[in-house]
Amino acid sequence: MQPFKTPSKRSSKKDDSDDGSDDSLLFNSKHLYTPCTIIKSLEENTDKGSKGKGSNSKKNKKRRATVQPVGGPALVKTRDGTLYKIRDATKLIALTSPDDYVGLNDVLHMANITESSLLHALRVRYKRDTIYTSAGPILISVNPYKPIITQQGESIYSEQTMLRYRTSANFSEEEPHLFQVADRAYSAMMDSVHIVPNLEDADADRSMDSPKNHRMGSGQVLNQSIIISGESGAGKTEATKYIMKYLARITTKKNKWSSKENPPFLSPDGKAMATLEERVLSSNPLLETFGNAQTLRNDNSSRFGKYIHINFSTEKGIIMGARVSNYLLEKTRITTQIEGERNYHIFYQIFAGANPELLQELGLDVGTESFRYLGYRSSPNTESDKSNFVETMECLSNVGLATEEQNTVMGMTAAVLHIGNISFEETDNDEDHSAVITEDSRPSLQKACALLGLKESDVADAILTKLLTINGKSIKKPSTMAMAEDKRDALAKMTYSYLFLWLVKSINITLSQHETDSFARNDAKQTGFIGVLDIYGFECFDVNGYEQLLINYCNEKLQRHFNRHVFEVEQKLYASEGVDWTYITFNDNQPCLELIEGGAGLVGILNTLDDSFSGMGSSREKDVTFVSQLHKLFGSVAGTKNTNGGHDYFVTPKFGNDRQFSISHYAGEVRYTVDGFVEKNMESTSNELKDLGSTSTIPLARDVFGVPASNDDRRSSIRGFSVASQFKQSLQSLVGDLEMTQPHYIRCIKPNLKKASDLFNAGEVLKQLRYSGMMEAIRIRREGYALREDHNSFYNRFSVLLSADDLNGGMGIDQLVSVLSKRLNVSDADWQIGHSKIFLRRELSDKLERLAKLRVHRAARTLSRFGRLVASRRASVLLVTWMKFRLSMMKKYKANKASSRIAATYRMYLQVKILKSCINAVVKIQSHQRKIAAKLVARRLRDPHCGMSHRELNELLRSETNCLENAIDSQDFKRAANIEEKVYVLNRKKTL
Ligand SMILES: Nc1ncnc2c1ncn2[C@@H]1O[C@H](COP(=O)(O)OP(=O)(O)O)[C@@H](O)[C@H]1O
Ligand SMILES: [Mg+2]
């Protein structure tokens, strides 16, 4: 599929989303899992077919909106508006259910789980930083490539989170998490023996005391395993570390966990040791230092598989010890690395972290660019290498190594680099072209020998000659340049890989010792274990070699275990419930395993490879013999499988079958190129080199070289045995171990190839989901009875579907099933009633869910209608009462108002009455007064001198008389007449 129009801003996405034009890659396309709509079909025929009808542009538009996926190319538009041309519209998969868009915690709860809905669910969750998703019992983890902080501002791996998962009584309500898986394993182990852990001095903070620990078990310890798989960089090792941290934390008291001041524990030989929990955790950095390297896919890529077996006391719930098993350390990295990758971390850590004296002592004061095995490349002294060196030394102390021994370990590591600097030249005048060590590189040989405690001449001899046994006699044959270089590299690989194995052994010794003063640990009698497996996932590259064959073989083996577990657990459950399980099938990959490892009368690919070593010819010729032998034994018509005579899982390629063969693995077909198979399988470490180790003058170095000869049956190489047969043995033992356990699966997924955060490449993720066997697990679950539920819970949920009439026939699960069977017309195979559970097919369970939802919906509607009725009645009653109340209030108000008006009026009337009477009185008084005044006035008018005393009258009379006389005198007779009148009146008055 190619972008139809690629706007410039989108072109940057192209490398992550574009997937070429190969039809088979269509499903890997990111776009197919991005909701999109078909804009139009690009099929020529379709256009022709619609000629005439479609000439009208309006009609065309209408048609576009309802384009149905018909075969052939089509133009689609994704949600972000990008247009893409796809090759086959029928390959678009519809996301039908609303659940498909939600991103449920458990994808098995989705109504119809398909590759696309699973993928979309993971994408939705990843976008909201929920990197863990359950698929039933399996945990899918998508690498976030960034620390994830919760809304509360704490890391998703914080101590609080650990305690929350420990104390949570209901797991199904918690988000899926690594801690959930770890806790499930721990609780299952503890519960199996019906023990309630009871540590001395249990403090309140101790998370052991969880409700989950109080269940009854069978008495027999049920060991657990956590199998973490995924491709390089998917987050397996990080997950392993978090799981171990969790197990160490929940089994340790807080004060012990955080205190650095506690006096150190002493090992039996008196050495100071870290606590067992600390030692278990510090085994991780040490293994990473010596077994991890920076690769193109992962900056801290584990170049070995590991299985950590942690023992617990099932009485006390505490860690009793641990054991690490390692698988297939990548040895070619010790001598060569491709551009952009590095050798094992330890080499760079020494250069960055060791003090100048130590560097000088080790002969490393010249810098990384002087060493062939470091690619003659200068490596900057990074801060992380420097600090990791300090941590490495601390971890070496933690595993009980004294400073001197630590220096020997560093010395042996440095010796590997010095061995790498040994160069050769051909001797003059020698027909055999035998090699000698160049004078320039002699100091490197000397330094390597000094650091390993070996004799220079012995080492030179072992490298430069080959010991042959002819007719019972041993003779030495000089090596050619190529042979000498091979042997030099073999010596370096041997030294480093033995050192690695010895470190693992040392770690195991210290992890098996517990503190001498630990009463709890010494006292523990019954133990159980949890195994944590961090192992490489299925690999399919452009060119697949020997390592891929072994890795994929390992994955086939684990896949069988996984399938069997998923299937058998189902079967067991069905059997214990008395349910017929013949309805489900399982794709057994046993024939593919037999093809690889042999069995059932088959010789097997690996045995054929072992056999190919004997015989004459160069290793290249032996590779050719090997592949032709494979085609003879298992092949059929080229390019096909499953035809007459051939093995079902072996595919003969159409081209290049002289160097290639293919195996049809559970995750897909892988084509292997046999170059170097025979040599890698036999590990060209010659006997002379192997014997060298025992001659070392340094006891610890002798110890190191002696490791593979010990009884450790998990090592990856044993003298005289092929790598493949060793690997097969260790896998057998691993699977044997796993078989004794209850497994828990974690599938780690790498969301993109850029090691970038917030980038989800659907094609990459889908490939890994297929490789991890997830689809098969989901298929098994879906093909069986997807839903299983306790009778009570089922009855409670679905009895709503029974009417009152149905209940006349009785109650209980049988009645429910018989009524619904009849009503829904379903067969017996669709559901079965077990002793305690009922089992249903996905389709039927979905149907019932829908019906129950409908029923509940209807009931809810009826209820709400009834509710509304009741509410309206109540409302009307309330309203009436209220109205009555209001009316009465109004009446009362009116009455009050009227009465107060009456009272006021009455009061007014009274007042008016009083006022009136007052006014009357006043008027009366006034009139009386006026009468008196008027009388007075009248009297005055009538008699102006009334009221005058006799004396006053006399005086007035006299003054008037005088005036009269004056008037007469003045002869004013008019005035005199007036005055005379007045005097007359006055005299008269006087006489009265
Ligand atoms: N849970 C996680 N949170 C944040 N980063 C992670 C997480 N898991 C892995 N990573 C990142 O991815 C890198 C590769 O992880 P690692 O566990 O080494 O992969 P693997 O072991 O599968 O090859 C780590 O170095 C780290 O940067
Ligand atoms: Mg790893």
PDB file of N, CA and C in Angstrom, residues 187-249:
ATOM      1  N   SER A 187       1.227 -15.405  45.278  1.00  0.00           N
ATOM      2  CA  SER A 187       0.054 -15.803  46.060  1.00  0.00           C
ATOM      3  C   SER A 187      -0.343 -17.242  45.756  1.00  0.00           C
ATOM      4  N   ALA A 188      -0.243 -17.617  44.463  1.00  0.00           N
ATOM      5  CA  ALA A 188      -0.627 -18.992  44.102  1.00  0.00           C
ATOM      6  C   ALA A 188       0.307 -19.979  44.799  1.00  0.00           C
ATOM      7  N   MET A 189       1.591 -19.641  44.860  1.00  0.00           N
ATOM      8  CA  MET A 189       2.549 -20.542  45.523  1.00  0.00           C
ATOM      9  C   MET A 189       2.240 -20.624  47.015  1.00  0.00           C
ATOM     10  N   MET A 190       2.010 -19.465  47.625  1.00  0.00           N
ATOM     11  CA  MET A 190       1.763 -19.450  49.064  1.00  0.00           C
ATOM     12  C   MET A 190       0.416 -20.110  49.398  1.00  0.00           C
ATOM     13  N   ASP A 191      -0.582 -19.789  48.590  1.00  0.00           N
ATOM     14  CA  ASP A 191      -1.920 -20.336  48.872  1.00  0.00           C
ATOM     15  C   ASP A 191      -1.953 -21.849  48.716  1.00  0.00           C
ATOM     16  N   SER A 192      -1.083 -22.353  47.828  1.00  0.00           N
ATOM     17  CA  SER A 192      -1.146 -23.790  47.544  1.00  0.00           C
ATOM     18  C   SER A 192      -0.828 -24.628  48.773  1.00  0.00           C
ATOM     19  N   VAL A 193      -0.118 -24.057  49.735  1.00  0.00           N
ATOM     20  CA  VAL A 193       0.239 -24.857  50.910  1.00  0.00           C
ATOM     21  C   VAL A 193      -0.545 -24.443  52.149  1.00  0.00           C
ATOM     22  N   HIS A 194      -1.525 -23.647  51.922  1.00  0.00           N
ATOM     23  CA  HIS A 194      -2.442 -23.226  52.988  1.00  0.00           C
ATOM     24  C   HIS A 194      -1.696 -22.717  54.211  1.00  0.00           C
ATOM     25  N   ILE A 195      -0.780 -21.809  53.930  1.00  0.00           N
ATOM     26  CA  ILE A 195       0.006 -21.241  55.014  1.00  0.00           C
ATOM     27  C   ILE A 195      -0.295 -19.756  55.099  1.00  0.00           C
ATOM     28  N   VAL A 196      -0.441 -19.284  56.293  1.00  0.00           N
ATOM     29  CA  VAL A 196      -0.550 -17.841  56.462  1.00  0.00           C
ATOM     30  C   VAL A 196       0.821 -17.363  56.901  1.00  0.00           C
ATOM     31  N   PRO A 197       1.516 -16.588  56.070  1.00  0.00           N
ATOM     32  CA  PRO A 197       2.865 -16.161  56.436  1.00  0.00           C
ATOM     33  C   PRO A 197       2.847 -15.389  57.747  1.00  0.00           C
ATOM     34  N   ASN A 198       3.856 -15.665  58.554  1.00  0.00           N
ATOM     35  CA  ASN A 198       3.878 -15.040  59.863  1.00  0.00           C
ATOM     36  C   ASN A 198       5.312 -14.732  60.221  1.00  0.00           C
ATOM     37  N   LEU A 199       5.794 -13.622  59.690  1.00  0.00           N
ATOM     38  CA  LEU A 199       7.182 -13.273  59.968  1.00  0.00           C
ATOM     39  C   LEU A 199       7.317 -12.717  61.363  1.00  0.00           C
ATOM     40  N   GLU A 200       8.444 -13.016  61.965  1.00  0.00           N
ATOM     41  CA  GLU A 200       8.672 -12.420  63.272  1.00  0.00           C
ATOM     42  C   GLU A 200       8.789 -10.907  63.105  1.00  0.00           C
ATOM     43  N   ASP A 201       8.384 -10.172  64.052  1.00  0.00           N
ATOM     44  CA  ASP A 201       8.367  -8.697  64.066  1.00  0.00           C
ATOM     45  C   ASP A 201       7.613  -8.114  62.881  1.00  0.00           C
ATOM     46  N   ALA A 202       6.586  -8.793  62.414  1.00  0.00           N
ATOM     47  CA  ALA A 202       5.889  -8.215  61.244  1.00  0.00           C
ATOM     48  C   ALA A 202       5.420  -6.818  61.599  1.00  0.00           C
ATOM     49  N   ASP A 203       5.835  -5.846  60.818  1.00  0.00           N
ATOM     50  CA  ASP A 203       5.407  -4.494  61.128  1.00  0.00           C
ATOM     51  C   ASP A 203       4.198  -4.123  60.276  1.00  0.00           C
ATOM     52  N   ALA A 204       3.622  -3.012  60.629  1.00  0.00           N
ATOM     53  CA  ALA A 204       2.365  -2.641  59.972  1.00  0.00           C
ATOM     54  C   ALA A 204       2.563  -2.394  58.498  1.00  0.00           C
ATOM     55  N   ASP A 205       3.749  -1.932  58.142  1.00  0.00           N
ATOM     56  CA  ASP A 205       3.990  -1.577  56.749  1.00  0.00           C
ATOM     57  C   ASP A 205       4.234  -2.789  55.875  1.00  0.00           C
ATOM     58  N   ARG A 206       4.442  -3.899  56.521  1.00  0.00           N
ATOM     59  CA  ARG A 206       4.793  -5.087  55.786  1.00  0.00           C
ATOM     60  C   ARG A 206       3.625  -5.537  54.930  1.00  0.00           C
ATOM     61  N   SER A 207       3.918  -5.648  53.673  1.00  0.00           N
ATOM     62  CA  SER A 207       2.803  -5.899  52.761  1.00  0.00           C
ATOM     63  C   SER A 207       2.415  -7.355  52.700  1.00  0.00           C
ATOM     64  N   MET A 208       3.193  -8.208  53.326  1.00  0.00           N
ATOM     65  CA  MET A 208       2.879  -9.639  53.306  1.00  0.00           C
ATOM     66  C   MET A 208       1.474  -9.907  53.824  1.00  0.00           C
ATOM     67  N   ASP A 209       1.088  -9.081  54.784  1.00  0.00           N
ATOM     68  CA  ASP A 209      -0.148  -9.384  55.473  1.00  0.00           C
ATOM     69  C   ASP A 209      -1.345  -8.971  54.641  1.00  0.00           C
ATOM     70  N   SER A 210      -1.506  -9.648  53.558  1.00  0.00           N
ATOM     71  CA  SER A 210      -2.570  -9.259  52.650  1.00  0.00           C
ATOM     72  C   SER A 210      -3.708 -10.246  52.765  1.00  0.00           C
ATOM     73  N   PRO A 211      -4.915  -9.787  52.474  1.00  0.00           N
ATOM     74  CA  PRO A 211      -6.060 -10.698  52.562  1.00  0.00           C
ATOM     75  C   PRO A 211      -5.904 -11.907  51.662  1.00  0.00           C
ATOM     76  N   LYS A 212      -5.074 -11.737  50.596  1.00  0.00           N
ATOM     77  CA  LYS A 212      -4.930 -12.827  49.632  1.00  0.00           C
ATOM     78  C   LYS A 212      -4.239 -14.046  50.243  1.00  0.00           C
ATOM     79  N   ASN A 213      -3.518 -13.812  51.363  1.00  0.00           N
ATOM     80  CA  ASN A 213      -2.758 -14.919  51.934  1.00  0.00           C
ATOM     81  C   ASN A 213      -3.562 -15.809  52.869  1.00  0.00           C
ATOM     82  N   HIS A 214      -4.801 -15.520  52.976  1.00  0.00           N
ATOM     83  CA  HIS A 214      -5.547 -16.275  53.968  1.00  0.00           C
ATOM     84  C   HIS A 214      -6.467 -17.317  53.356  1.00  0.00           C
ATOM     85  N   ARG A 215      -6.091 -17.765  52.180  1.00  0.00           N
ATOM     86  CA  ARG A 215      -6.916 -18.806  51.563  1.00  0.00           C
ATOM     87  C   ARG A 215      -6.343 -20.172  51.862  1.00  0.00           C
ATOM     88  N   MET A 216      -7.161 -21.159  51.684  1.00  0.00           N
ATOM     89  CA  MET A 216      -6.715 -22.512  51.999  1.00  0.00           C
ATOM     90  C   MET A 216      -6.146 -23.171  50.749  1.00  0.00           C
ATOM     91  N   GLY A 217      -5.067 -23.906  50.911  1.00  0.00           N
ATOM     92  CA  GLY A 217      -4.457 -24.575  49.772  1.00  0.00           C
ATOM     93  C   GLY A 217      -4.527 -26.072  49.928  1.00  0.00           C
ATOM     94  N   SER A 218      -3.896 -26.776  48.980  1.00  0.00           N
ATOM     95  CA  SER A 218      -3.983 -28.225  48.965  1.00  0.00           C
ATOM     96  C   SER A 218      -2.956 -28.862  49.876  1.00  0.00           C
ATOM     97  N   GLY A 219      -1.947 -28.105  50.294  1.00  0.00           N
ATOM     98  CA  GLY A 219      -0.896 -28.678  51.129  1.00  0.00           C
ATOM     99  C   GLY A 219       0.330 -29.011  50.315  1.00  0.00           C
ATOM    100  N   GLN A 220       0.194 -29.219  49.026  1.00  0.00           N
ATOM    101  CA  GLN A 220       1.326 -29.524  48.139  1.00  0.00           C
ATOM    102  C   GLN A 220       1.756 -28.219  47.458  1.00  0.00           C
ATOM    103  N   VAL A 221       3.076 -27.922  47.552  1.00  0.00           N
ATOM    104  CA  VAL A 221       3.519 -26.637  46.995  1.00  0.00           C
ATOM    105  C   VAL A 221       3.315 -26.627  45.485  1.00  0.00           C
ATOM    106  N   LEU A 222       2.675 -25.580  45.010  1.00  0.00           N
ATOM    107  CA  LEU A 222       2.516 -25.429  43.566  1.00  0.00           C
ATOM    108  C   LEU A 222       3.516 -24.369  43.110  1.00  0.00           C
ATOM    109  N   ASN A 223       4.630 -24.852  42.539  1.00  0.00           N
ATOM    110  CA  ASN A 223       5.661 -23.909  42.107  1.00  0.00           C
ATOM    111  C   ASN A 223       5.165 -23.117  40.914  1.00  0.00           C
ATOM    112  N   GLN A 224       5.801 -21.960  40.727  1.00  0.00           N
ATOM    113  CA  GLN A 224       5.316 -21.031  39.701  1.00  0.00           C
ATOM    114  C   GLN A 224       6.433 -20.665  38.735  1.00  0.00           C
ATOM    115  N   SER A 225       6.065 -20.291  37.549  1.00  0.00           N
ATOM    116  CA  SER A 225       7.069 -19.751  36.641  1.00  0.00           C
ATOM    117  C   SER A 225       6.459 -18.563  35.893  1.00  0.00           C
ATOM    118  N   ILE A 226       7.338 -17.604  35.609  1.00  0.00           N
ATOM    119  CA  ILE A 226       6.902 -16.435  34.838  1.00  0.00           C
ATOM    120  C   ILE A 226       7.760 -16.431  33.580  1.00  0.00           C
ATOM    121  N   ILE A 227       7.122 -16.620  32.448  1.00  0.00           N
ATOM    122  CA  ILE A 227       7.873 -16.755  31.200  1.00  0.00           C
ATOM    123  C   ILE A 227       7.736 -15.457  30.417  1.00  0.00           C
ATOM    124  N   ILE A 228       8.867 -14.771  30.281  1.00  0.00           N
ATOM    125  CA  ILE A 228       8.845 -13.469  29.624  1.00  0.00           C
ATOM    126  C   ILE A 228       9.525 -13.623  28.277  1.00  0.00           C
ATOM    127  N   SER A 229       8.808 -13.339  27.226  1.00  0.00           N
ATOM    128  CA  SER A 229       9.453 -13.483  25.924  1.00  0.00           C
ATOM    129  C   SER A 229       9.145 -12.274  25.055  1.00  0.00           C
ATOM    130  N   GLY A 230       9.892 -12.167  23.985  1.00  0.00           N
ATOM    131  CA  GLY A 230       9.734 -11.026  23.100  1.00  0.00           C
ATOM    132  C   GLY A 230      11.039 -10.814  22.375  1.00  0.00           C
ATOM    133  N   GLU A 231      11.006  -9.977  21.366  1.00  0.00           N
ATOM    134  CA  GLU A 231      12.242  -9.807  20.604  1.00  0.00           C
ATOM    135  C   GLU A 231      13.188  -8.835  21.304  1.00  0.00           C
ATOM    136  N   SER A 232      14.380  -8.743  20.773  1.00  0.00           N
ATOM    137  CA  SER A 232      15.389  -7.921  21.432  1.00  0.00           C
ATOM    138  C   SER A 232      14.903  -6.471  21.533  1.00  0.00           C
ATOM    139  N   GLY A 233      14.956  -5.921  22.740  1.00  0.00           N
ATOM    140  CA  GLY A 233      14.546  -4.535  22.941  1.00  0.00           C
ATOM    141  C   GLY A 233      13.073  -4.394  23.294  1.00  0.00           C
ATOM    142  N   ALA A 234      12.398  -5.520  23.501  1.00  0.00           N
ATOM    143  CA  ALA A 234      10.960  -5.437  23.791  1.00  0.00           C
ATOM    144  C   ALA A 234      10.682  -5.150  25.265  1.00  0.00           C
ATOM    145  N   GLY A 235      11.709  -5.289  26.098  1.00  0.00           N
ATOM    146  CA  GLY A 235      11.530  -4.955  27.519  1.00  0.00           C
ATOM    147  C   GLY A 235      11.515  -6.170  28.444  1.00  0.00           C
ATOM    148  N   LYS A 236      12.072  -7.308  27.980  1.00  0.00           N
ATOM    149  CA  LYS A 236      12.053  -8.524  28.798  1.00  0.00           C
ATOM    150  C   LYS A 236      12.906  -8.360  30.051  1.00  0.00           C
ATOM    151  N   THR A 237      14.125  -7.857  29.841  1.00  0.00           N
ATOM    152  CA  THR A 237      15.045  -7.787  30.967  1.00  0.00           C
ATOM    153  C   THR A 237      14.548  -6.776  31.995  1.00  0.00           C
ATOM    154  N   GLU A 238      14.002  -5.664  31.509  1.00  0.00           N
ATOM    155  CA  GLU A 238      13.452  -4.670  32.440  1.00  0.00           C
ATOM    156  C   GLU A 238      12.310  -5.308  33.238  1.00  0.00           C
ATOM    157  N   ALA A 239      11.457  -6.041  32.525  1.00  0.00           N
ATOM    158  CA  ALA A 239      10.324  -6.690  33.201  1.00  0.00           C
ATOM    159  C   ALA A 239      10.833  -7.668  34.258  1.00  0.00           C
ATOM    160  N   THR A 240      11.870  -8.440  33.901  1.00  0.00           N
ATOM    161  CA  THR A 240      12.435  -9.414  34.854  1.00  0.00           C
ATOM    162  C   THR A 240      12.897  -8.686  36.105  1.00  0.00           C
ATOM    163  N   LYS A 241      13.561  -7.539  35.894  1.00  0.00           N
ATOM    164  CA  LYS A 241      14.094  -6.807  37.039  1.00  0.00           C
ATOM    165  C   LYS A 241      12.966  -6.289  37.937  1.00  0.00           C
ATOM    166  N   TYR A 242      11.915  -5.764  37.307  1.00  0.00           N
ATOM    167  CA  TYR A 242      10.818  -5.235  38.123  1.00  0.00           C
ATOM    168  C   TYR A 242      10.124  -6.363  38.893  1.00  0.00           C
ATOM    169  N   ILE A 243      10.020  -7.514  38.251  1.00  0.00           N
ATOM    170  CA  ILE A 243       9.373  -8.637  38.934  1.00  0.00           C
ATOM    171  C   ILE A 243      10.217  -9.073  40.131  1.00  0.00           C
ATOM    172  N   MET A 244      11.539  -9.123  39.910  1.00  0.00           N
ATOM    173  CA  MET A 244      12.415  -9.529  41.011  1.00  0.00           C
ATOM    174  C   MET A 244      12.380  -8.500  42.140  1.00  0.00           C
ATOM    175  N   LYS A 245      12.350  -7.222  41.753  1.00  0.00           N
ATOM    176  CA  LYS A 245      12.278  -6.162  42.772  1.00  0.00           C
ATOM    177  C   LYS A 245      11.006  -6.329  43.588  1.00  0.00           C
ATOM    178  N   TYR A 246       9.921  -6.617  42.866  1.00  0.00           N
ATOM    179  CA  TYR A 246       8.639  -6.766  43.554  1.00  0.00           C
ATOM    180  C   TYR A 246       8.695  -7.931  44.541  1.00  0.00           C
ATOM    181  N   LEU A 247       9.225  -9.059  44.058  1.00  0.00           N
ATOM    182  CA  LEU A 247       9.262 -10.239  44.926  1.00  0.00           C
ATOM    183  C   LEU A 247      10.171  -9.984  46.130  1.00  0.00           C
ATOM    184  N   ALA A 248      11.292  -9.274  45.876  1.00  0.00           N
ATOM    185  CA  ALA A 248      12.200  -8.975  46.984  1.00  0.00           C
ATOM    186  C   ALA A 248      11.531  -8.008  47.955  1.00  0.00           C
ATOM    187  N   ARG A 249      10.782  -7.040  47.412  1.00  0.00           N
ATOM    188  CA  ARG A 249      10.174  -6.034  48.286  1.00  0.00           C
ATOM    189  C   ARG A 249       9.074  -6.619  49.149  1.00  0.00           C
TER     190      ARG A 249
END
